[in-house]
Amino acid sequence: MHELSIARNVVEIATEALRDAGGGTVSVVRVRVGVLAGVAPEALTFCYEIAIRGTPLEGSQLLVEVAPVVLHCPTCDRDAQPPDICHLECPVCGTATADVRGGRELEVESIEVI
Ligand SMILES: [Zn+2]
C-alpha cells in the first residue's frame, strides 16, 4: 500500500526530529500534502496509526493539511489557483498552463513535543 510506505517515511522523519529535539513525547505530527501528490489524507491517517505502533511516536496524532494546486500563468505572470484540478488554466485569463508551482508537496511540517 502506497500510503503505508509514506506513513512509515513520515514516522522516520518525525522520529529523527524527536531525537534532535532531545526526546520527549510527540503529541501531534503535521504534514502538508498537495492535492496532486496522489495521497488520500484519510488513508494516510489510517496508515499512520499502524506505522507508529511500537515506535517513539505511538499515541501521537497525524494532522494532514491539504495544499491546493498553484499554477504560474505566463500571460498574467502570477501564481494562481485553477478552478479545479482537471482544468489547469489561469482563473483570470483562461490560459492553459502546465507550469505547476504547488500541489505536489508531501512534507512533514512540524512535530509537537510535550
Ligand atoms: Zn492568466
Coordinates of N, CA, C and O and ligand atoms in Angstrom, one line a residue:
M1 N 0.8 -1.2 0.0 CA 0.0 0.0 0.0 C 0.9 1.3 0.0 O 1.8 1.4 0.8
H2 N 0.6 2.1 -0.9 CA 1.3 3.4 -1.2 C 1.3 4.2 0.1 O 2.4 4.7 0.5
E3 N 0.2 4.5 0.7 CA 0.1 5.3 1.9 C 0.9 4.8 3.1 O 1.4 5.6 3.9
L4 N 1.0 3.5 3.2 CA 1.7 2.9 4.3 C 3.2 3.2 4.3 O 3.8 3.5 5.3
S5 N 3.7 3.1 3.1 CA 5.2 3.4 2.9 C 5.4 4.9 3.2 O 6.4 5.3 3.8
I6 N 4.4 5.8 2.8 CA 4.5 7.2 3.1 C 4.4 7.5 4.6 O 5.2 8.2 5.1
A7 N 3.5 6.8 5.2 CA 3.3 6.9 6.7 C 4.6 6.5 7.4 O 5.0 7.2 8.3
R8 N 5.2 5.4 6.9 CA 6.5 4.9 7.6 C 7.6 6.0 7.4 O 8.4 6.2 8.3
N9 N 7.6 6.6 6.2 CA 8.6 7.7 5.9 C 8.3 8.9 6.9 O 9.3 9.4 7.4
V10 N 7.1 9.2 7.1 CA 6.7 10.3 8.0 C 7.2 10.0 9.4 O 7.8 10.8 10.1
V11 N 7.0 8.7 9.8 CA 7.4 8.3 11.2 C 8.9 8.4 11.3 O 9.4 8.9 12.3
E12 N 9.6 8.0 10.3 CA 11.1 8.1 10.3 C 11.6 9.5 10.5 O 12.4 9.8 11.3
I13 N 11.0 10.4 9.7 CA 11.4 11.8 9.7 C 11.1 12.4 11.1 O 11.9 13.1 11.7
A14 N 9.9 12.1 11.6 CA 9.4 12.6 12.9 C 10.3 12.1 14.1 O 10.6 12.7 15.0
T15 N 10.6 10.8 13.9 CA 11.5 10.1 15.0 C 12.8 10.8 15.0 O 13.4 11.1 16.1
E16 N 13.4 11.1 13.9 CA 14.7 11.8 13.8 C 14.6 13.2 14.4 O 15.4 13.6 15.1
A17 N 13.4 13.9 14.1 CA 13.2 15.3 14.6 C 13.1 15.2 16.1 O 13.6 16.1 16.8
L18 N 12.5 14.2 16.6 CA 12.3 14.0 18.1 C 13.7 13.8 18.7 O 14.0 14.3 19.8
R19 N 14.5 13.0 18.1 CA 15.9 12.7 18.6 C 16.7 14.1 18.6 O 17.3 14.3 19.6
D20 N 16.5 14.8 17.6 CA 17.2 16.1 17.5 C 16.7 17.1 18.6 O 17.5 17.9 19.1
A21 N 15.4 16.9 18.9 CA 14.8 17.8 20.0 C 15.2 17.3 21.4 O 14.8 18.0 22.3
G22 N 15.9 16.2 21.5 CA 16.3 15.7 22.8 C 15.3 14.8 23.4 O 15.4 14.6 24.6
G23 N 14.4 14.3 22.7 CA 13.4 13.3 23.2 C 12.2 14.0 23.7 O 12.0 15.2 23.6
G24 N 11.3 13.2 24.3 CA 10.0 13.7 24.8 C 8.9 12.8 24.2 O 9.2 11.8 23.6
T25 N 7.7 13.3 24.3 CA 6.6 12.6 23.8 C 5.9 13.5 22.7 O 5.6 14.6 22.9
V26 N 5.8 12.9 21.5 CA 5.2 13.6 20.4 C 3.7 13.5 20.5 O 3.1 12.5 20.7
S27 N 3.0 14.7 20.5 CA 1.5 14.7 20.6 C 0.9 14.8 19.2 O 0.0 14.2 18.9
V28 N 1.5 15.7 18.3 CA 1.0 15.9 17.0 C 2.1 16.0 16.0 O 3.1 16.6 16.2
V29 N 1.8 15.3 14.8 CA 2.7 15.5 13.7 C 1.9 16.1 12.6 O 0.8 15.6 12.2
R30 N 2.4 17.2 12.0 CA 1.7 17.9 10.9 C 2.4 17.6 9.6 O 3.6 17.8 9.5
V31 N 1.6 17.2 8.6 CA 2.2 17.0 7.3 C 1.4 17.9 6.3 O 0.2 18.2 6.5
R32 N 2.0 18.2 5.2 CA 1.4 19.0 4.2 C 1.4 18.2 2.9 O 2.5 17.7 2.5
V33 N 0.2 17.9 2.4 CA 0.1 17.0 1.2 C -0.6 17.8 0.1 O -1.7 18.3 0.3
G34 N 0.0 17.9 -1.0 CA -0.6 18.6 -2.2 C -1.7 17.7 -2.8 O -1.6 16.5 -2.7
V35 N -2.7 18.3 -3.3 CA -3.8 17.6 -3.9 C -3.3 16.7 -5.1 O -4.0 15.8 -5.5
L36 N -2.2 17.1 -5.7 CA -1.7 16.3 -6.8 C -0.7 15.3 -6.4 O -0.1 14.6 -7.2
A37 N -0.4 15.2 -5.1 CA 0.6 14.2 -4.6 C 0.1 12.8 -4.7 O 0.9 11.8 -4.6
G38 N -1.2 12.6 -5.0 CA -1.7 11.2 -5.1 C -1.9 10.5 -3.8 O -1.8 9.3 -3.8
V39 N -2.1 11.2 -2.8 CA -2.2 10.6 -1.4 C -3.6 11.0 -0.9 O -4.0 12.1 -0.9
A40 N -4.3 10.0 -0.4 CA -5.6 10.2 0.2 C -5.4 10.5 1.7 O -4.8 9.6 2.4
P41 N -5.7 11.7 2.2 CA -5.5 12.1 3.6 C -6.0 11.0 4.6 O -5.4 10.7 5.5
E42 N -7.2 10.5 4.3 CA -7.8 9.6 5.3 C -7.0 8.3 5.3 O -6.8 7.7 6.4
A43 N -6.6 7.8 4.1 CA -5.8 6.6 4.1 C -4.4 6.8 4.8 O -3.9 5.9 5.5
L44 N -3.9 8.0 4.6 CA -2.6 8.3 5.2 C -2.7 8.3 6.8 O -1.9 7.8 7.5
T45 N -3.8 8.9 7.3 CA -4.1 9.0 8.7 C -4.3 7.5 9.2 O -3.7 7.2 10.3
F46 N -5.0 6.7 8.5 CA -5.2 5.3 8.9 C -3.9 4.6 9.0 O -3.6 3.9 9.9
C47 N -3.1 4.7 7.9 CA -1.8 4.0 7.9 C -0.8 4.5 8.9 O 0.0 3.7 9.4
Y48 N -1.0 5.8 9.3 CA -0.1 6.3 10.3 C -0.3 5.6 11.6 O 0.7 5.3 12.3
E49 N -1.6 5.4 12.0 CA -1.9 4.6 13.2 C -1.2 3.3 13.3 O -0.8 2.9 14.3
I50 N -1.1 2.7 12.1 CA -0.4 1.4 12.0 C 1.1 1.5 12.1 O 1.8 0.8 12.9
A51 N 1.6 2.5 11.4 CA 3.1 2.7 11.3 C 3.7 3.2 12.6 O 4.9 2.9 12.9
I52 N 2.9 3.8 13.5 CA 3.5 4.3 14.8 C 3.6 3.3 15.9 O 4.2 3.5 16.9
R53 N 2.9 2.1 15.7 CA 2.9 1.1 16.7 C 4.3 0.6 17.0 O 5.1 0.3 16.1
G54 N 4.7 0.6 18.3 CA 6.0 0.2 18.7 C 7.1 1.2 18.4 O 8.3 0.8 18.5
T55 N 6.8 2.4 18.0 CA 7.8 3.4 17.8 C 7.6 4.5 18.9 O 6.6 4.6 19.6
P56 N 8.6 5.4 19.0 CA 8.5 6.5 20.0 C 7.3 7.4 19.7 O 7.0 8.3 20.6
L57 N 6.7 7.3 18.5 CA 5.6 8.2 18.2 C 4.2 7.6 18.6 O 3.2 8.2 18.3
E58 N 4.3 6.4 19.2 CA 3.0 5.8 19.5 C 2.2 6.7 20.4 O 2.6 7.3 21.3
G59 N 0.9 6.8 20.0 CA 0.0 7.7 20.7 C -0.2 9.1 20.2 O -1.0 9.8 20.6
S60 N 0.7 9.4 19.2 CA 0.6 10.8 18.6 C -0.5 10.8 17.5 O -0.9 9.8 17.1
Q61 N -0.8 12.0 17.1 CA -1.9 12.2 16.2 C -1.3 12.8 14.9 O -0.4 13.7 15.0
L62 N -1.7 12.4 13.7 CA -1.3 12.9 12.5 C -2.3 13.9 12.0 O -3.5 13.6 11.9
L63 N -1.9 15.1 11.7 CA -2.8 16.1 11.1 C -2.3 16.4 9.7 O -1.2 16.8 9.4
V64 N -3.2 16.1 8.7 CA -2.9 16.3 7.3 C -3.5 17.6 6.8 O -4.7 17.9 6.9
E65 N -2.6 18.5 6.3 CA -3.1 19.7 5.7 C -3.0 19.6 4.2 O -1.9 19.2 3.7
V66 N -4.1 19.8 3.5 CA -4.1 19.6 2.1 C -3.7 20.9 1.4 O -4.3 22.0 1.7
A67 N -2.7 20.9 0.6 CA -2.2 22.1 -0.1 C -2.8 22.1 -1.5 O -2.9 21.1 -2.2
P68 N -3.3 23.3 -1.9 CA -4.0 23.4 -3.2 C -3.0 23.4 -4.4 O -1.8 23.6 -4.2
V69 N -3.6 23.3 -5.6 CA -2.8 23.4 -6.8 C -2.5 24.9 -7.0 O -3.4 25.7 -6.9
V70 N -1.2 25.2 -7.3 CA -0.9 26.6 -7.7 C -0.2 26.5 -9.0 O 0.7 25.8 -9.3
L71 N -0.7 27.3 -10.0 CA -0.2 27.4 -11.3 C 0.5 28.7 -11.5 O 0.1 29.7 -10.9
H72 N 1.5 28.7 -12.4 CA 2.0 30.0 -12.8 C 1.5 30.3 -14.2 O 1.7 29.6 -15.1
C73 N 0.8 31.5 -14.3 CA 0.3 31.9 -15.6 C 1.3 32.7 -16.3 O 1.7 33.8 -15.8
P74 N 1.7 32.3 -17.5 CA 2.7 33.1 -18.2 C 2.2 34.4 -18.8 O 2.9 35.3 -19.0
T75 N 0.8 34.4 -19.0 CA 0.2 35.6 -19.5 C 0.1 36.7 -18.4 O 0.5 37.9 -18.7
C76 N -0.4 36.3 -17.3 CA -0.6 37.3 -16.2 C 0.7 37.5 -15.4 O 0.9 38.4 -14.6
D77 N 1.7 36.5 -15.6 CA 2.9 36.5 -14.8 C 2.7 36.5 -13.3 O 3.2 37.3 -12.6
R78 N 1.7 35.6 -12.9 CA 1.5 35.5 -11.5 C 1.0 34.1 -11.2 O 0.6 33.3 -12.1
D79 N 1.1 33.7 -9.9 CA 0.7 32.4 -9.5 C -0.8 32.5 -9.1 O -1.3 33.4 -8.5
A80 N -1.5 31.4 -9.5 CA -3.0 31.4 -9.2 C -3.4 30.0 -9.0 O -2.8 29.0 -9.4
Q81 N -4.6 29.8 -8.4 CA -5.2 28.5 -8.2 C -6.2 28.3 -9.3 O -7.1 29.1 -9.5
P82 N -6.1 27.1 -10.0 CA -7.0 26.8 -11.1 C -8.4 26.6 -10.5 O -8.6 26.2 -9.3
P83 N -9.5 26.7 -11.4 CA -10.8 26.5 -10.9 C -11.0 25.1 -10.4 O -11.8 24.9 -9.4
D84 N -10.4 24.1 -11.0 CA -10.4 22.7 -10.4 C -9.2 22.0 -11.0 O -8.6 22.5 -12.0
I85 N -8.8 20.9 -10.4 CA -7.6 20.2 -10.8 C -7.6 19.5 -12.1 O -6.6 19.1 -12.6
C86 N -8.8 19.4 -12.7 CA -8.8 18.8 -14.0 C -8.6 19.8 -15.1 O -8.4 19.5 -16.3
H87 N -8.8 21.1 -14.8 CA -8.6 22.2 -15.8 C -7.5 23.1 -15.3 O -7.7 24.0 -14.5
L88 N -6.3 22.7 -15.8 CA -5.1 23.5 -15.4 C -5.0 24.8 -16.2 O -4.3 24.8 -17.2
E89 N -5.8 25.7 -15.8 CA -5.8 27.0 -16.6 C -5.9 28.2 -15.6 O -6.4 28.0 -14.5
C90 N -5.5 29.3 -16.0 CA -5.5 30.5 -15.2 C -6.9 30.9 -14.9 O -7.7 31.0 -15.9
P91 N -7.3 31.2 -13.7 CA -8.7 31.6 -13.3 C -9.0 33.0 -13.8 O -10.1 33.4 -13.9
V92 N -7.9 33.8 -14.1 CA -8.2 35.2 -14.5 C -8.3 35.3 -16.0 O -9.3 35.8 -16.5
C93 N -7.3 34.8 -16.8 CA -7.4 34.9 -18.3 C -7.7 33.7 -19.0 O -7.9 33.7 -20.2
G94 N -7.7 32.5 -18.4 CA -8.0 31.3 -19.0 C -6.9 30.6 -19.8 O -7.1 29.6 -20.4
T95 N -5.7 31.1 -19.7 CA -4.6 30.5 -20.4 C -4.3 29.1 -19.7 O -4.2 29.0 -18.5
A96 N -4.2 28.1 -20.6 CA -3.9 26.7 -20.1 C -2.4 26.7 -19.9 O -1.6 27.2 -20.7
T97 N -2.0 26.2 -18.7 CA -0.5 26.1 -18.4 C -0.2 24.8 -17.7 O -1.0 24.3 -16.9
A98 N 1.0 24.3 -17.9 CA 1.4 23.1 -17.2 C 2.5 23.5 -16.2 O 3.1 22.6 -15.6
D99 N 2.6 24.8 -16.0 CA 3.6 25.2 -15.0 C 3.1 25.2 -13.6 O 2.6 26.2 -13.1
V100 N 3.1 24.0 -13.0 CA 2.6 23.8 -11.7 C 3.6 24.1 -10.6 O 4.7 23.5 -10.6
R101 N 3.3 25.1 -9.8 CA 4.2 25.5 -8.8 C 3.9 25.0 -7.4 O 4.7 25.1 -6.4
G102 N 2.7 24.4 -7.2 CA 2.3 23.9 -5.9 C 1.3 22.8 -6.1 O 0.6 22.8 -7.1
G103 N 1.1 21.9 -5.1 CA 0.1 20.9 -5.1 C 0.7 19.5 -5.1 O 0.0 18.6 -5.0
R104 N 2.0 19.4 -5.3 CA 2.7 18.1 -5.3 C 3.5 17.9 -4.0 O 4.1 16.8 -3.9
E105 N 3.4 18.8 -3.1 CA 4.3 18.6 -1.9 C 3.8 17.5 -1.0 O 2.6 17.2 -1.0
L106 N 4.8 16.9 -0.4 CA 4.5 15.9 0.6 C 5.6 16.0 1.6 O 6.7 15.5 1.5
E107 N 5.3 16.8 2.7 CA 6.4 17.1 3.6 C 5.9 17.1 5.1 O 4.7 17.4 5.3
V108 N 6.8 16.8 6.0 CA 6.5 16.9 7.4 C 6.7 18.4 7.8 O 7.8 18.9 7.6
E109 N 5.6 19.1 8.2 CA 5.7 20.5 8.5 C 6.3 20.7 9.9 O 7.2 21.5 10.1
S110 N 5.8 20.0 10.9 CA 6.2 20.2 12.3 C 5.8 19.1 13.1 O 4.9 18.3 12.8
I111 N 6.5 18.9 14.3 CA 6.0 18.0 15.3 C 5.9 18.7 16.6 O 6.6 19.7 16.8
E112 N 4.9 18.3 17.3 CA 4.7 19.0 18.6 C 5.1 18.0 19.7 O 4.6 16.8 19.8
V113 N 6.1 18.4 20.6 CA 6.6 17.5 21.6 C 6.1 18.1 23.0 O 6.2 19.3 23.2
I114 N 5.6 17.2 23.8 CA 5.2 17.6 25.1 C 6.1 17.0 26.2 O 6.8 16.1 25.9
Ligands
ZN1 ZN -3.6 34.4 -16.6

